[in-house]
Amino acid sequence: MSLGEFDLIKRYFKQAALKNTHADVVIGIGDDCAILDVPEGYQLAVTTDSLVAGVHFFEDVCAYRLGYKSLAVNLSDLAAMGALPKWVSLAITLPSVDEKWLSEFSRGFFELANKHNISLIGGDTTKGPLSITVSAKGIVPRQKALLRSGANVGDLICVSSVLGNGALGLASKLDQMQLKEPDSFVDALELTEPRNELGVLLTHYASSCIDISDGLLQDLGHIVEASQCCATVKLETLPLSIAMQKEIEHQTLSLDQALHYALTGGDDYELLFTINEQHYKQLILQTLPVAITVIGEVVEQQSQKIQLTNNDESVSSQLSGWDHFKQN
Ligand SMILES: [Mg+2]
């Protein structure tokens, strides 16, 4: 990459960054470090994710969607802690400088950044196989961050929106599933909506929280492990999208497959949280930015860390039947 090309990239992102820089950025792009003002009474929440071509995304994914999603997955981690996103840095490794690609990538990235009022505060560019590293920073009131370790016996287990759409989108792209209308599932996979507004609200109510990136069962597993408790999940309550229900009606998807994607599919980026009943009653009186569904309960020790039930009957024996759908 020539010096001119580096300049082009830097100019590109710097110009877009300057359009949305806030007073809390004391020093932004252009010096050796960014200098940020964290408001009194708040703590800084920091997360970093790398996306590598051929590993985390298809090499031919449209640049707009890649720009959008590389930020969305980071914002989702901030949402899981109840942090309000404020700043982001971006490191791009590119095989060559393609101005159209850069333009589309930055359009997707800044669309989401501007929606959440986040300032780009720095980054880096190198030549090599395509990969994107984003580090998002947010603020959370002191001692109010939502942790995985806070769940208590008797708490309700809730999720935001619907489950399984992202994983079904991936299965469709990999030709593992032939869906009647795959577009909405692929959109769910590539245009993930991070739940930051809900996350911030939950700091007042929830006892623990995580974002579903690896699948409901695995991520609930992280909560029960960190909180040293067990959980029951009621299959009949799992929220499935209307698009998914239509595929079931068209018999392009069985109910078992739908439940498999809802339970084990990653890429949902919904919030999974625990909350005591009294706080739940208060929460649902608020104007919620997204629908939430109670899917189970935190319980004391039981034979399995996570027990699945269907209309109060244990279905854990069927779990092995879902194993063959597993991707890895
Ligand atoms: Mg996470």
CSV table of C-alpha atoms and ligand atoms in Angstrom, one decimal:
chain,number,residue,atom,x,y,z
A,1,MET,CA,0.0,0.0,0.0
A,2,SER,CA,1.5,3.3,-1.0
A,3,LEU,CA,1.5,6.4,1.3
A,4,GLY,CA,-1.2,7.9,-0.9
A,5,GLU,CA,-3.5,5.0,-0.4
A,6,PHE,CA,-3.1,5.2,3.4
A,7,ASP,CA,-3.8,8.8,3.2
A,8,LEU,CA,-6.9,8.1,1.2
A,9,ILE,CA,-8.2,5.6,3.8
A,10,LYS,CA,-7.4,7.9,6.7
A,11,ARG,CA,-9.0,10.9,5.0
A,12,TYR,CA,-12.0,8.8,4.3
A,13,PHE,CA,-12.7,7.8,7.8
A,14,LYS,CA,-11.5,11.0,9.4
A,15,GLN,CA,-13.9,13.1,7.4
A,16,ALA,CA,-16.9,10.9,8.4
A,17,ALA,CA,-15.6,10.8,12.0
A,18,LEU,CA,-15.4,14.6,12.3
A,19,LYS,CA,-19.1,14.9,11.3
A,20,ASN,CA,-20.1,13.2,14.5
A,21,THR,CA,-17.6,14.1,17.2
A,22,HIS,CA,-18.9,15.1,20.6
A,23,ALA,CA,-17.6,17.3,23.3
A,24,ASP,CA,-16.5,14.3,25.3
A,25,VAL,CA,-13.8,13.6,22.7
A,26,VAL,CA,-11.0,15.9,23.9
A,27,ILE,CA,-8.6,14.6,21.3
A,28,GLY,CA,-9.9,12.5,18.4
A,29,ILE,CA,-8.3,11.1,15.3
A,30,GLY,CA,-5.0,12.7,14.4
A,31,ASP,CA,-2.8,12.4,17.5
A,32,ASP,CA,-1.0,9.4,19.0
A,33,CYS,CA,-4.0,8.6,21.3
A,34,ALA,CA,-7.5,9.7,21.7
A,35,ILE,CA,-8.3,11.5,25.0
A,36,LEU,CA,-11.9,11.0,26.3
A,37,ASP,CA,-13.9,12.5,29.1
A,38,VAL,CA,-15.7,9.9,31.2
A,39,PRO,CA,-18.5,11.7,33.1
A,40,GLU,CA,-18.4,11.8,36.9
A,41,GLY,CA,-20.1,8.7,38.5
A,42,TYR,CA,-19.7,6.5,35.5
A,43,GLN,CA,-17.3,3.6,34.6
A,44,LEU,CA,-15.8,2.8,31.2
A,45,ALA,CA,-16.9,-0.4,29.5
A,46,VAL,CA,-14.6,-1.7,26.7
A,47,THR,CA,-15.0,-4.5,24.2
A,48,THR,CA,-13.1,-5.7,21.1
A,49,ASP,CA,-14.0,-8.1,18.4
A,50,SER,CA,-12.1,-9.2,15.3
A,51,LEU,CA,-13.9,-10.3,12.1
A,52,VAL,CA,-11.8,-12.3,9.7
A,53,ALA,CA,-12.8,-13.0,6.0
A,54,GLY,CA,-13.6,-16.6,5.5
A,55,VAL,CA,-13.9,-17.3,9.2
A,56,HIS,CA,-16.5,-14.8,10.5
A,57,PHE,CA,-18.0,-13.6,7.3
A,58,PHE,CA,-18.2,-14.7,3.7
A,59,GLU,CA,-15.5,-13.2,1.5
A,60,ASP,CA,-18.1,-11.8,-0.9
A,61,VAL,CA,-20.3,-10.2,1.8
A,62,CYS,CA,-21.4,-6.7,0.7
A,63,ALA,CA,-19.1,-4.1,2.2
A,64,TYR,CA,-22.0,-2.1,3.6
A,65,ARG,CA,-23.3,-5.0,5.6
A,66,LEU,CA,-19.8,-5.9,6.8
A,67,GLY,CA,-19.2,-2.3,8.0
A,68,TYR,CA,-22.6,-2.4,9.8
A,69,LYS,CA,-22.1,-5.8,11.4
A,70,SER,CA,-18.5,-5.3,12.6
A,71,LEU,CA,-19.8,-2.4,14.7
A,72,ALA,CA,-23.1,-4.1,15.7
A,73,VAL,CA,-21.5,-7.1,17.4
A,74,ASN,CA,-19.4,-4.8,19.5
A,75,LEU,CA,-22.4,-2.7,20.5
A,76,SER,CA,-24.2,-5.9,21.4
A,77,ASP,CA,-21.5,-6.6,24.0
A,78,LEU,CA,-21.9,-3.2,25.5
A,79,ALA,CA,-25.7,-3.7,25.6
A,80,ALA,CA,-25.1,-7.0,27.5
A,81,MET,CA,-23.4,-5.0,30.2
A,82,GLY,CA,-26.0,-2.2,30.2
A,83,ALA,CA,-23.4,0.3,28.9
A,84,LEU,CA,-24.3,3.3,26.7
A,85,PRO,CA,-22.1,3.3,23.6
A,86,LYS,CA,-20.0,6.4,23.2
A,87,TRP,CA,-16.8,5.8,21.3
A,88,VAL,CA,-15.3,3.4,18.8
A,89,SER,CA,-11.9,2.6,17.2
A,90,LEU,CA,-11.5,0.7,14.0
A,91,ALA,CA,-8.5,-1.3,12.6
A,92,ILE,CA,-8.8,-2.5,9.0
A,93,THR,CA,-6.5,-4.9,7.2
A,94,LEU,CA,-7.0,-4.8,3.5
A,95,PRO,CA,-5.5,-6.7,0.6
A,96,SER,CA,-5.7,-3.7,-1.6
A,97,VAL,CA,-7.3,-0.3,-1.6
A,98,ASP,CA,-10.7,-0.4,-3.4
A,99,GLU,CA,-12.4,3.0,-3.1
A,100,LYS,CA,-15.9,1.7,-3.8
A,101,TRP,CA,-15.4,-1.0,-1.1
A,102,LEU,CA,-14.2,1.5,1.4
A,103,SER,CA,-17.0,3.9,0.6
A,104,GLU,CA,-19.7,1.1,1.1
A,105,PHE,CA,-18.0,-0.2,4.2
A,106,SER,CA,-17.8,3.2,5.9
A,107,ARG,CA,-21.4,3.9,4.8
A,108,GLY,CA,-22.6,0.8,6.8
A,109,PHE,CA,-20.3,1.5,9.7
A,110,PHE,CA,-21.3,5.1,10.1
A,111,GLU,CA,-25.0,4.5,9.6
A,112,LEU,CA,-25.0,2.4,12.8
A,113,ALA,CA,-22.5,4.7,14.5
A,114,ASN,CA,-24.6,7.8,13.8
A,115,LYS,CA,-27.8,6.1,14.9
A,116,HIS,CA,-26.2,5.5,18.3
A,117,ASN,CA,-24.4,8.8,18.4
A,118,ILE,CA,-21.0,7.2,18.7
A,119,SER,CA,-17.7,9.0,17.7
A,120,LEU,CA,-15.0,7.2,15.8
A,121,ILE,CA,-11.9,8.1,17.8
A,122,GLY,CA,-9.1,6.4,16.1
A,123,GLY,CA,-7.8,3.3,14.3
A,124,ASP,CA,-5.2,1.7,12.1
A,125,THR,CA,-4.9,0.4,8.5
A,126,THR,CA,-2.6,-2.3,7.3
A,127,LYS,CA,-2.1,-4.4,4.2
A,128,GLY,CA,-2.9,-8.1,4.4
A,129,PRO,CA,-5.8,-10.6,4.3
A,130,LEU,CA,-9.1,-8.8,4.9
A,131,SER,CA,-10.0,-8.5,8.6
A,132,ILE,CA,-11.8,-5.9,10.7
A,133,THR,CA,-11.1,-5.2,14.4
A,134,VAL,CA,-13.5,-2.9,16.2
A,135,SER,CA,-13.2,-1.8,19.8
A,136,ALA,CA,-16.3,-0.1,21.2
A,137,LYS,CA,-16.3,1.9,24.5
A,138,GLY,CA,-19.4,2.8,26.5
A,139,ILE,CA,-20.2,4.2,29.9
A,140,VAL,CA,-22.2,2.7,32.7
A,141,PRO,CA,-23.2,4.2,36.1
A,142,ARG,CA,-20.7,3.1,38.8
A,143,GLN,CA,-21.4,-0.4,40.1
A,144,LYS,CA,-24.5,-0.7,37.9
A,145,ALA,CA,-23.0,-2.8,35.0
A,146,LEU,CA,-25.0,-6.0,34.3
A,147,LEU,CA,-22.8,-9.0,35.0
A,148,ARG,CA,-23.2,-12.7,34.2
A,149,SER,CA,-22.8,-13.6,37.8
A,150,GLY,CA,-25.9,-11.9,39.3
A,151,ALA,CA,-28.7,-14.4,38.7
A,152,ASN,CA,-30.6,-15.5,41.8
A,153,VAL,CA,-32.8,-18.6,42.5
A,154,GLY,CA,-36.4,-17.7,41.7
A,155,ASP,CA,-35.5,-15.1,39.0
A,156,LEU,CA,-37.3,-15.2,35.7
A,157,ILE,CA,-35.3,-15.8,32.5
A,158,CYS,CA,-36.1,-13.4,29.7
A,159,VAL,CA,-35.0,-12.8,26.1
A,160,SER,CA,-35.5,-9.8,23.8
A,161,SER,CA,-37.3,-10.1,20.4
A,162,VAL,CA,-37.1,-13.5,18.6
A,163,LEU,CA,-34.6,-16.4,18.5
A,164,GLY,CA,-32.9,-18.4,15.8
A,165,ASN,CA,-33.4,-16.1,12.8
A,166,GLY,CA,-29.7,-15.3,12.4
A,167,ALA,CA,-28.6,-18.9,12.6
A,168,LEU,CA,-31.3,-19.9,10.1
A,169,GLY,CA,-30.0,-17.1,7.8
A,170,LEU,CA,-26.5,-18.6,8.0
A,171,ALA,CA,-27.8,-22.1,7.3
A,172,SER,CA,-29.7,-20.7,4.3
A,173,LYS,CA,-26.5,-19.0,3.0
A,174,LEU,CA,-24.6,-22.3,3.4
A,175,ASP,CA,-27.3,-24.1,1.5
A,176,GLN,CA,-28.1,-26.3,4.5
A,177,MET,CA,-31.7,-25.1,4.5
A,178,GLN,CA,-33.9,-24.4,1.5
A,179,LEU,CA,-36.3,-21.7,2.8
A,180,LYS,CA,-39.3,-20.3,1.0
A,181,GLU,CA,-38.4,-16.7,1.9
A,182,PRO,CA,-34.7,-16.6,3.0
A,183,ASP,CA,-34.2,-12.8,2.8
A,184,SER,CA,-35.5,-11.9,6.2
A,185,PHE,CA,-33.3,-14.5,7.9
A,186,VAL,CA,-30.2,-13.4,6.0
A,187,ASP,CA,-31.0,-9.8,7.0
A,188,ALA,CA,-31.2,-10.9,10.6
A,189,LEU,CA,-27.8,-12.5,10.2
A,190,GLU,CA,-26.1,-9.5,8.5
A,191,LEU,CA,-28.0,-6.5,9.8
A,192,THR,CA,-28.1,-7.4,13.5
A,193,GLU,CA,-29.9,-4.8,15.7
A,194,PRO,CA,-27.9,-4.3,18.9
A,195,ARG,CA,-30.2,-3.9,21.9
A,196,ASN,CA,-28.4,-1.0,23.6
A,197,GLU,CA,-31.6,0.9,24.6
A,198,LEU,CA,-32.9,-2.2,26.4
A,199,GLY,CA,-29.5,-2.9,28.0
A,200,VAL,CA,-29.4,0.6,29.5
A,201,LEU,CA,-32.9,0.2,30.8
A,202,LEU,CA,-32.1,-3.2,32.3
A,203,THR,CA,-29.4,-1.7,34.6
A,204,HIS,CA,-32.3,-0.7,36.8
A,205,TYR,CA,-34.1,-4.0,36.9
A,206,ALA,CA,-32.1,-7.1,35.7
A,207,SER,CA,-29.9,-9.3,38.0
A,208,SER,CA,-27.7,-10.7,35.2
A,209,CYS,CA,-27.4,-10.3,31.4
A,210,ILE,CA,-25.6,-11.6,28.4
A,211,ASP,CA,-26.0,-11.2,24.6
A,212,ILE,CA,-26.8,-14.3,22.6
A,213,SER,CA,-23.9,-14.7,20.2
A,214,ASP,CA,-23.2,-18.4,20.6
A,215,GLY,CA,-26.8,-19.7,21.0
A,216,LEU,CA,-29.3,-19.5,23.9
A,217,LEU,CA,-28.2,-22.7,25.6
A,218,GLN,CA,-24.5,-21.9,25.5
A,219,ASP,CA,-25.0,-18.3,26.7
A,220,LEU,CA,-27.5,-19.3,29.4
A,221,GLY,CA,-24.8,-21.8,30.4
A,222,HIS,CA,-22.4,-18.9,31.0
A,223,ILE,CA,-24.9,-17.2,33.3
A,224,VAL,CA,-25.7,-20.3,35.4
A,225,GLU,CA,-22.0,-21.1,35.6
A,226,ALA,CA,-21.0,-17.5,36.7
A,227,SER,CA,-24.0,-17.3,39.0
A,228,GLN,CA,-23.6,-20.8,40.4
A,229,CYS,CA,-27.3,-21.8,39.9
A,230,CYS,CA,-29.4,-23.9,37.5
A,231,ALA,CA,-32.1,-23.0,35.0
A,232,THR,CA,-35.2,-24.4,33.4
A,233,VAL,CA,-36.3,-23.3,30.0
A,234,LYS,CA,-39.8,-23.8,28.7
A,235,LEU,CA,-39.7,-24.7,25.0
A,236,GLU,CA,-43.3,-23.8,24.4
A,237,THR,CA,-42.4,-20.2,25.3
A,238,LEU,CA,-39.5,-19.6,23.0
A,239,PRO,CA,-40.3,-16.6,20.8
A,240,LEU,CA,-40.1,-17.6,17.1
A,241,SER,CA,-40.5,-15.0,14.4
A,242,ILE,CA,-43.5,-14.8,12.1
A,243,ALA,CA,-41.1,-15.5,9.2
A,244,MET,CA,-40.1,-18.7,11.0
A,245,GLN,CA,-43.7,-19.7,11.7
A,246,LYS,CA,-44.4,-19.2,8.0
A,247,GLU,CA,-41.6,-21.6,7.0
A,248,ILE,CA,-43.0,-24.1,9.5
A,249,GLU,CA,-46.4,-23.7,7.8
A,250,HIS,CA,-44.8,-24.2,4.4
A,251,GLN,CA,-43.0,-27.3,5.7
A,252,THR,CA,-39.6,-25.9,4.7
A,253,LEU,CA,-38.7,-26.0,8.4
A,254,SER,CA,-39.9,-28.5,11.0
A,255,LEU,CA,-40.8,-27.4,14.5
A,256,ASP,CA,-37.8,-29.4,15.9
A,257,GLN,CA,-35.5,-27.6,13.5
A,258,ALA,CA,-37.0,-24.2,14.5
A,259,LEU,CA,-36.4,-25.1,18.2
A,260,HIS,CA,-32.9,-26.2,17.4
A,261,TYR,CA,-32.0,-22.9,15.8
A,262,ALA,CA,-33.7,-21.0,18.7
A,263,LEU,CA,-31.8,-23.0,21.3
A,264,THR,CA,-28.4,-23.4,19.7
A,265,GLY,CA,-28.1,-21.0,16.9
A,266,GLY,CA,-25.6,-18.2,17.3
A,267,ASP,CA,-25.8,-14.7,15.7
A,268,ASP,CA,-29.1,-13.7,17.4
A,269,TYR,CA,-27.5,-10.9,19.4
A,270,GLU,CA,-30.6,-10.6,21.5
A,271,LEU,CA,-30.3,-10.0,25.2
A,272,LEU,CA,-30.8,-12.9,27.6
A,273,PHE,CA,-31.3,-11.7,31.2
A,274,THR,CA,-32.6,-12.7,34.6
A,275,ILE,CA,-34.8,-10.6,36.7
A,276,ASN,CA,-36.8,-11.0,39.9
A,277,GLU,CA,-40.6,-11.1,39.7
A,278,GLN,CA,-41.1,-7.8,41.3
A,279,HIS,CA,-38.7,-6.0,39.0
A,280,TYR,CA,-40.2,-7.8,36.0
A,281,LYS,CA,-43.6,-6.4,36.9
A,282,GLN,CA,-42.1,-2.9,37.1
A,283,LEU,CA,-40.1,-3.4,33.8
A,284,ILE,CA,-43.1,-4.3,31.7
A,285,LEU,CA,-44.9,-1.1,32.8
A,286,GLN,CA,-42.1,0.9,31.0
A,287,THR,CA,-42.1,1.7,27.3
A,288,LEU,CA,-39.9,-1.1,26.1
A,289,PRO,CA,-37.8,-0.6,22.9
A,290,VAL,CA,-38.2,-4.2,22.0
A,291,ALA,CA,-40.5,-7.1,23.0
A,292,ILE,CA,-39.3,-9.3,25.8
A,293,THR,CA,-40.5,-12.9,26.6
A,294,VAL,CA,-40.2,-14.9,29.8
A,295,ILE,CA,-38.7,-18.3,28.8
A,296,GLY,CA,-37.9,-19.9,32.1
A,297,GLU,CA,-36.7,-19.6,35.7
A,298,VAL,CA,-33.5,-19.8,37.7
A,299,VAL,CA,-33.6,-22.7,40.1
A,300,GLU,CA,-31.5,-24.4,42.7
A,301,GLN,CA,-29.3,-27.4,42.1
A,302,GLN,CA,-30.9,-30.0,39.8
A,303,SER,CA,-29.5,-33.0,37.8
A,304,GLN,CA,-28.8,-30.9,34.7
A,305,LYS,CA,-27.5,-27.4,34.7
A,306,ILE,CA,-30.2,-26.4,32.2
A,307,GLN,CA,-33.4,-28.4,32.1
A,308,LEU,CA,-35.7,-28.1,29.1
A,309,THR,CA,-39.4,-28.7,29.5
A,310,ASN,CA,-42.3,-28.8,27.1
A,311,ASN,CA,-45.6,-28.1,28.9
A,312,ASP,CA,-44.0,-29.1,32.2
A,313,GLU,CA,-42.6,-32.4,30.8
A,314,SER,CA,-38.9,-32.9,30.7
A,315,VAL,CA,-37.6,-33.1,27.2
A,316,SER,CA,-33.9,-33.3,27.9
A,317,SER,CA,-33.8,-36.9,26.4
A,318,GLN,CA,-34.6,-35.4,23.0
A,319,LEU,CA,-31.6,-33.2,23.1
A,320,SER,CA,-29.4,-35.8,21.5
A,321,GLY,CA,-31.8,-35.7,18.6
A,322,TRP,CA,-30.8,-32.1,18.0
A,323,ASP,CA,-27.1,-32.8,18.0
A,324,HIS,CA,-26.8,-33.7,14.4
A,325,PHE,CA,-27.8,-30.2,13.4
A,326,LYS,CA,-24.8,-28.8,15.2
A,327,GLN,CA,-22.4,-26.9,13.0
A,328,ASN,CA,-19.3,-27.8,15.0
B,1,MG,MG,-21.1,-11.1,24.4
